[in-house]
C-alpha cells in the first residue's frame, strides 16, 4: 500500500531507451553543425593566435637563463651523443672496408686537424670527467649540494677546455 523506495523497471527502461535515442542523434547533429560552419569559421590554432599577437609560443626557452648546472648536464649528454655517433661512424666505415687508419692519419696532417683534435678530445675529456663527478656523487652523496655542483660544473668545463687545447696542438 505504501510507496516503494526502488523505482519500477519500466520507467528505467524507458529512460535508457530515450538516452539511447538521443545518443544516436547527437553525433549526426554535431557533424551537421560543424559542416555548416565551413572552413573559414575554424578557430585559429594556438601558434597562429600567438603569432598574430606577437607573443612567443610557449615554452620559449630563449627567455630563460639556464644555470651552469643545467648547461653542464646538457653538454654531458651532447658529448655522449657525439662520441657514440663518431665511434659508430668509424666502426661502420671500417666494416665497409674503408682504410680508417689511413683516413685518420690523412686528417691529422691537414690544416683543420687541430679543430678535429679539439672536438674529439673535448668530448672525451668532458664526458669522462662528468662520469667521474657522477660516480663521486654516488659514493659520497653528502658532496652533492648546490654550491659544489655549480663549482664543479665550471671546473669541468675549464679542465676539459684546457686539456683539449693542449691535445689539439700535439
PDB file of C-alpha atoms in Angstrom:
ATOM      1  CA  UNK A   1       0.000   0.000   0.000  1.00  0.00           C
ATOM      2  CA  UNK A   2       2.905   2.469   0.566  1.00  0.00           C
ATOM      3  CA  UNK A   3       5.330   3.794  -1.983  1.00  0.00           C
ATOM      4  CA  UNK A   4       8.305   1.609  -2.746  1.00  0.00           C
ATOM      5  CA  UNK A   5      11.831   3.017  -2.367  1.00  0.00           C
ATOM      6  CA  UNK A   6      13.040   1.225  -5.503  1.00  0.00           C
ATOM      7  CA  UNK A   7      11.877   2.545  -8.854  1.00  0.00           C
ATOM      8  CA  UNK A   8       9.949   0.241 -11.095  1.00  0.00           C
ATOM      9  CA  UNK A   9      11.862  -1.317 -14.009  1.00  0.00           C
ATOM     10  CA  UNK A  10       9.522   0.181 -16.604  1.00  0.00           C
ATOM     11  CA  UNK A  11      10.477   3.853 -16.144  1.00  0.00           C
ATOM     12  CA  UNK A  12      14.168   2.897 -16.066  1.00  0.00           C
ATOM     13  CA  UNK A  13      13.851   1.045 -19.364  1.00  0.00           C
ATOM     14  CA  UNK A  14      12.026   3.983 -20.890  1.00  0.00           C
ATOM     15  CA  UNK A  15      14.742   6.336 -19.632  1.00  0.00           C
ATOM     16  CA  UNK A  16      17.530   4.155 -21.109  1.00  0.00           C
ATOM     17  CA  UNK A  17      15.680   3.967 -24.428  1.00  0.00           C
ATOM     18  CA  UNK A  18      15.365   7.759 -24.511  1.00  0.00           C
ATOM     19  CA  UNK A  19      19.060   8.181 -23.751  1.00  0.00           C
ATOM     20  CA  UNK A  20      19.950   5.727 -26.475  1.00  0.00           C
ATOM     21  CA  UNK A  21      17.799   7.548 -28.999  1.00  0.00           C
ATOM     22  CA  UNK A  22      19.364  10.878 -28.090  1.00  0.00           C
ATOM     23  CA  UNK A  23      22.843   9.347 -28.201  1.00  0.00           C
ATOM     24  CA  UNK A  24      22.241   8.137 -31.750  1.00  0.00           C
ATOM     25  CA  UNK A  25      21.110  11.545 -32.972  1.00  0.00           C
ATOM     26  CA  UNK A  26      23.752  13.626 -31.194  1.00  0.00           C
ATOM     27  CA  UNK A  27      26.767  12.809 -33.411  1.00  0.00           C
ATOM     28  CA  UNK A  28      24.698  13.405 -36.553  1.00  0.00           C
ATOM     29  CA  UNK A  29      23.562  16.813 -35.293  1.00  0.00           C
ATOM     30  CA  UNK A  30      27.117  17.692 -34.188  1.00  0.00           C
ATOM     31  CA  UNK A  31      28.586  16.695 -37.540  1.00  0.00           C
ATOM     32  CA  UNK A  32      25.932  18.738 -39.347  1.00  0.00           C
ATOM     33  CA  UNK A  33      26.658  21.760 -37.150  1.00  0.00           C
ATOM     34  CA  UNK A  34      30.381  21.518 -37.806  1.00  0.00           C
ATOM     35  CA  UNK A  35      29.854  21.092 -41.537  1.00  0.00           C
ATOM     36  CA  UNK A  36      27.501  24.102 -41.698  1.00  0.00           C
ATOM     37  CA  UNK A  37      30.126  26.405 -40.149  1.00  0.00           C
ATOM     38  CA  UNK A  38      32.504  25.913 -43.040  1.00  0.00           C
ATOM     39  CA  UNK A  39      36.272  26.047 -43.032  1.00  0.00           C
ATOM     40  CA  UNK A  40      36.509  29.835 -42.847  1.00  0.00           C
ATOM     41  CA  UNK A  41      34.999  29.902 -39.345  1.00  0.00           C
ATOM     42  CA  UNK A  42      37.512  27.422 -37.914  1.00  0.00           C
ATOM     43  CA  UNK A  43      39.205  28.572 -34.701  1.00  0.00           C
ATOM     44  CA  UNK A  44      42.871  29.519 -35.260  1.00  0.00           C
ATOM     45  CA  UNK A  45      45.468  27.299 -33.642  1.00  0.00           C
ATOM     46  CA  UNK A  46      47.417  28.345 -30.557  1.00  0.00           C
ATOM     47  CA  UNK A  47      50.527  29.030 -32.656  1.00  0.00           C
ATOM     48  CA  UNK A  48      48.539  31.206 -35.080  1.00  0.00           C
ATOM     49  CA  UNK A  49      46.983  33.223 -32.207  1.00  0.00           C
ATOM     50  CA  UNK A  50      50.396  33.807 -30.608  1.00  0.00           C
ATOM     51  CA  UNK A  51      51.888  34.864 -33.953  1.00  0.00           C
ATOM     52  CA  UNK A  52      49.041  37.333 -34.500  1.00  0.00           C
ATOM     53  CA  UNK A  53      49.595  38.907 -31.059  1.00  0.00           C
ATOM     54  CA  UNK A  54      53.370  38.942 -31.416  1.00  0.00           C
ATOM     55  CA  UNK A  55      53.887  36.714 -28.373  1.00  0.00           C
ATOM     56  CA  UNK A  56      56.307  33.774 -28.418  1.00  0.00           C
ATOM     57  CA  UNK A  57      54.944  30.256 -28.465  1.00  0.00           C
ATOM     58  CA  UNK A  58      55.232  28.741 -25.017  1.00  0.00           C
ATOM     59  CA  UNK A  59      57.573  27.398 -23.782  1.00  0.00           C
ATOM     60  CA  UNK A  60      60.015  29.863 -25.272  1.00  0.00           C
ATOM     61  CA  UNK A  61      63.415  28.748 -23.981  1.00  0.00           C
ATOM     62  CA  UNK A  62      65.121  31.880 -25.293  1.00  0.00           C
ATOM     63  CA  UNK A  63      63.721  33.934 -22.407  1.00  0.00           C
ATOM     64  CA  UNK A  64      65.211  31.710 -19.695  1.00  0.00           C
ATOM     65  CA  UNK A  65      68.745  31.907 -18.360  1.00  0.00           C
ATOM     66  CA  UNK A  66      69.921  28.348 -17.885  1.00  0.00           C
ATOM     67  CA  UNK A  67      72.008  27.748 -14.755  1.00  0.00           C
ATOM     68  CA  UNK A  68      75.517  26.399 -15.157  1.00  0.00           C
ATOM     69  CA  UNK A  69      74.424  23.040 -13.765  1.00  0.00           C
ATOM     70  CA  UNK A  70      71.750  22.610 -16.449  1.00  0.00           C
ATOM     71  CA  UNK A  71      74.184  23.586 -19.203  1.00  0.00           C
ATOM     72  CA  UNK A  72      76.717  21.130 -17.765  1.00  0.00           C
ATOM     73  CA  UNK A  73      74.146  18.329 -17.853  1.00  0.00           C
ATOM     74  CA  UNK A  74      73.112  19.174 -21.413  1.00  0.00           C
ATOM     75  CA  UNK A  75      76.763  19.301 -22.503  1.00  0.00           C
ATOM     76  CA  UNK A  76      77.391  15.887 -20.953  1.00  0.00           C
ATOM     77  CA  UNK A  77      74.509  14.397 -22.940  1.00  0.00           C
ATOM     78  CA  UNK A  78      75.568  16.099 -26.175  1.00  0.00           C
ATOM     79  CA  UNK A  79      79.178  14.937 -25.840  1.00  0.00           C
ATOM     80  CA  UNK A  80      77.902  11.403 -25.228  1.00  0.00           C
ATOM     81  CA  UNK A  81      75.844  11.538 -28.420  1.00  0.00           C
ATOM     82  CA  UNK A  82      78.805  12.903 -30.405  1.00  0.00           C
ATOM     83  CA  UNK A  83      81.076  10.145 -29.089  1.00  0.00           C
ATOM     84  CA  UNK A  84      78.503   7.468 -29.896  1.00  0.00           C
ATOM     85  CA  UNK A  85      77.932   8.764 -33.417  1.00  0.00           C
ATOM     86  CA  UNK A  86      81.683   9.114 -34.001  1.00  0.00           C
ATOM     87  CA  UNK A  87      82.502   5.604 -32.815  1.00  0.00           C
ATOM     88  CA  UNK A  88      79.599   4.136 -34.788  1.00  0.00           C
ATOM     89  CA  UNK A  89      80.635   6.056 -37.907  1.00  0.00           C
ATOM     90  CA  UNK A  90      84.268   4.972 -37.722  1.00  0.00           C
ATOM     91  CA  UNK A  91      83.176   1.396 -36.991  1.00  0.00           C
ATOM     92  CA  UNK A  92      80.791   1.304 -39.962  1.00  0.00           C
ATOM     93  CA  UNK A  93      83.442   2.814 -42.221  1.00  0.00           C
ATOM     94  CA  UNK A  94      85.865   0.102 -41.105  1.00  0.00           C
ATOM     95  CA  UNK A  95      83.279  -2.623 -41.685  1.00  0.00           C
ATOM     96  CA  UNK A  96      82.584  -1.201 -45.140  1.00  0.00           C
ATOM     97  CA  UNK A  97      86.261  -1.632 -45.992  1.00  0.00           C
ATOM     98  CA  UNK A  98      87.449   1.956 -45.688  1.00  0.00           C
ATOM     99  CA  UNK A  99      91.102   2.336 -44.656  1.00  0.00           C
ATOM    100  CA  UNK A 100      90.290   4.021 -41.324  1.00  0.00           C
ATOM    101  CA  UNK A 101      93.906   4.351 -40.048  1.00  0.00           C
ATOM    102  CA  UNK A 102      94.938   5.947 -43.330  1.00  0.00           C
ATOM    103  CA  UNK A 103      91.959   8.326 -43.215  1.00  0.00           C
ATOM    104  CA  UNK A 104      92.766   9.338 -39.627  1.00  0.00           C
ATOM    105  CA  UNK A 105      96.416   9.866 -40.489  1.00  0.00           C
ATOM    106  CA  UNK A 106      95.494  11.947 -43.518  1.00  0.00           C
ATOM    107  CA  UNK A 107      93.056  14.031 -41.489  1.00  0.00           C
ATOM    108  CA  UNK A 108      95.699  14.543 -38.796  1.00  0.00           C
ATOM    109  CA  UNK A 109      98.079  16.146 -41.258  1.00  0.00           C
ATOM    110  CA  UNK A 110      95.644  18.745 -42.630  1.00  0.00           C
ATOM    111  CA  UNK A 111      95.199  22.379 -41.618  1.00  0.00           C
ATOM    112  CA  UNK A 112      91.896  21.613 -39.861  1.00  0.00           C
ATOM    113  CA  UNK A 113      93.427  18.825 -37.744  1.00  0.00           C
ATOM    114  CA  UNK A 114      93.560  20.946 -34.547  1.00  0.00           C
ATOM    115  CA  UNK A 115      89.819  21.620 -34.826  1.00  0.00           C
ATOM    116  CA  UNK A 116      89.017  17.912 -35.072  1.00  0.00           C
ATOM    117  CA  UNK A 117      91.500  17.032 -32.330  1.00  0.00           C
ATOM    118  CA  UNK A 118      89.980  19.677 -30.071  1.00  0.00           C
ATOM    119  CA  UNK A 119      86.445  18.389 -30.756  1.00  0.00           C
ATOM    120  CA  UNK A 120      87.288  14.757 -30.090  1.00  0.00           C
ATOM    121  CA  UNK A 121      89.438  15.462 -27.028  1.00  0.00           C
ATOM    122  CA  UNK A 122      86.837  17.835 -25.559  1.00  0.00           C
ATOM    123  CA  UNK A 123      84.066  15.261 -25.944  1.00  0.00           C
ATOM    124  CA  UNK A 124      86.233  12.520 -24.460  1.00  0.00           C
ATOM    125  CA  UNK A 125      87.582  14.518 -21.544  1.00  0.00           C
ATOM    126  CA  UNK A 126      84.318  16.261 -20.698  1.00  0.00           C
ATOM    127  CA  UNK A 127      82.267  13.077 -20.791  1.00  0.00           C
ATOM    128  CA  UNK A 128      84.876  11.146 -18.791  1.00  0.00           C
ATOM    129  CA  UNK A 129      85.224  13.846 -16.129  1.00  0.00           C
ATOM    130  CA  UNK A 130      81.445  14.240 -15.864  1.00  0.00           C
ATOM    131  CA  UNK A 131      81.160  10.475 -15.324  1.00  0.00           C
ATOM    132  CA  UNK A 132      83.828  10.684 -12.614  1.00  0.00           C
ATOM    133  CA  UNK A 133      81.895  13.510 -10.952  1.00  0.00           C
ATOM    134  CA  UNK A 134      78.669  11.498 -11.007  1.00  0.00           C
ATOM    135  CA  UNK A 135      80.474   8.462  -9.616  1.00  0.00           C
ATOM    136  CA  UNK A 136      81.798  10.619  -6.789  1.00  0.00           C
ATOM    137  CA  UNK A 137      78.244  11.770  -6.031  1.00  0.00           C
ATOM    138  CA  UNK A 138      77.099   8.132  -5.953  1.00  0.00           C
ATOM    139  CA  UNK A 139      79.712   7.175  -3.355  1.00  0.00           C
ATOM    140  CA  UNK A 140      79.688  10.440  -1.373  1.00  0.00           C
ATOM    141  CA  UNK A 141      76.184  11.940  -1.655  1.00  0.00           C
ATOM    142  CA  UNK A 142      76.986  14.492   1.060  1.00  0.00           C
ATOM    143  CA  UNK A 143      79.119  16.327  -1.546  1.00  0.00           C
ATOM    144  CA  UNK A 144      76.001  16.904  -3.627  1.00  0.00           C
ATOM    145  CA  UNK A 145      74.876  20.464  -2.836  1.00  0.00           C
ATOM    146  CA  UNK A 146      74.031  23.465  -4.995  1.00  0.00           C
ATOM    147  CA  UNK A 147      77.243  25.406  -4.374  1.00  0.00           C
ATOM    148  CA  UNK A 148      79.595  22.481  -5.042  1.00  0.00           C
ATOM    149  CA  UNK A 149      77.629  21.261  -8.057  1.00  0.00           C
ATOM    150  CA  UNK A 150      77.871  24.678  -9.692  1.00  0.00           C
ATOM    151  CA  UNK A 151      81.556  24.972  -8.794  1.00  0.00           C
ATOM    152  CA  UNK A 152      82.335  21.553 -10.284  1.00  0.00           C
ATOM    153  CA  UNK A 153      80.361  22.458 -13.422  1.00  0.00           C
ATOM    154  CA  UNK A 154      82.698  25.392 -14.063  1.00  0.00           C
ATOM    155  CA  UNK A 155      85.704  23.260 -13.145  1.00  0.00           C
ATOM    156  CA  UNK A 156      84.539  20.567 -15.552  1.00  0.00           C
ATOM    157  CA  UNK A 157      84.302  22.983 -18.485  1.00  0.00           C
ATOM    158  CA  UNK A 158      87.614  24.669 -17.674  1.00  0.00           C
ATOM    159  CA  UNK A 159      89.547  21.438 -17.215  1.00  0.00           C
ATOM    160  CA  UNK A 160      88.133  19.866 -20.362  1.00  0.00           C
ATOM    161  CA  UNK A 161      88.779  23.014 -22.381  1.00  0.00           C
ATOM    162  CA  UNK A 162      92.374  23.325 -21.178  1.00  0.00           C
ATOM    163  CA  UNK A 163      93.076  19.652 -21.812  1.00  0.00           C
ATOM    164  CA  UNK A 164      91.527  19.897 -25.288  1.00  0.00           C
ATOM    165  CA  UNK A 165      93.582  22.946 -26.257  1.00  0.00           C
ATOM    166  CA  UNK A 166      96.765  21.102 -25.266  1.00  0.00           C
ATOM    167  CA  UNK A 167      95.691  17.957 -27.147  1.00  0.00           C
ATOM    168  CA  UNK A 168      94.730  19.928 -30.269  1.00  0.00           C
ATOM    169  CA  UNK A 169      98.298  21.022 -30.840  1.00  0.00           C
ATOM    170  CA  UNK A 170     100.083  17.753 -30.107  1.00  0.00           C
TER     171      UNK A 170
END
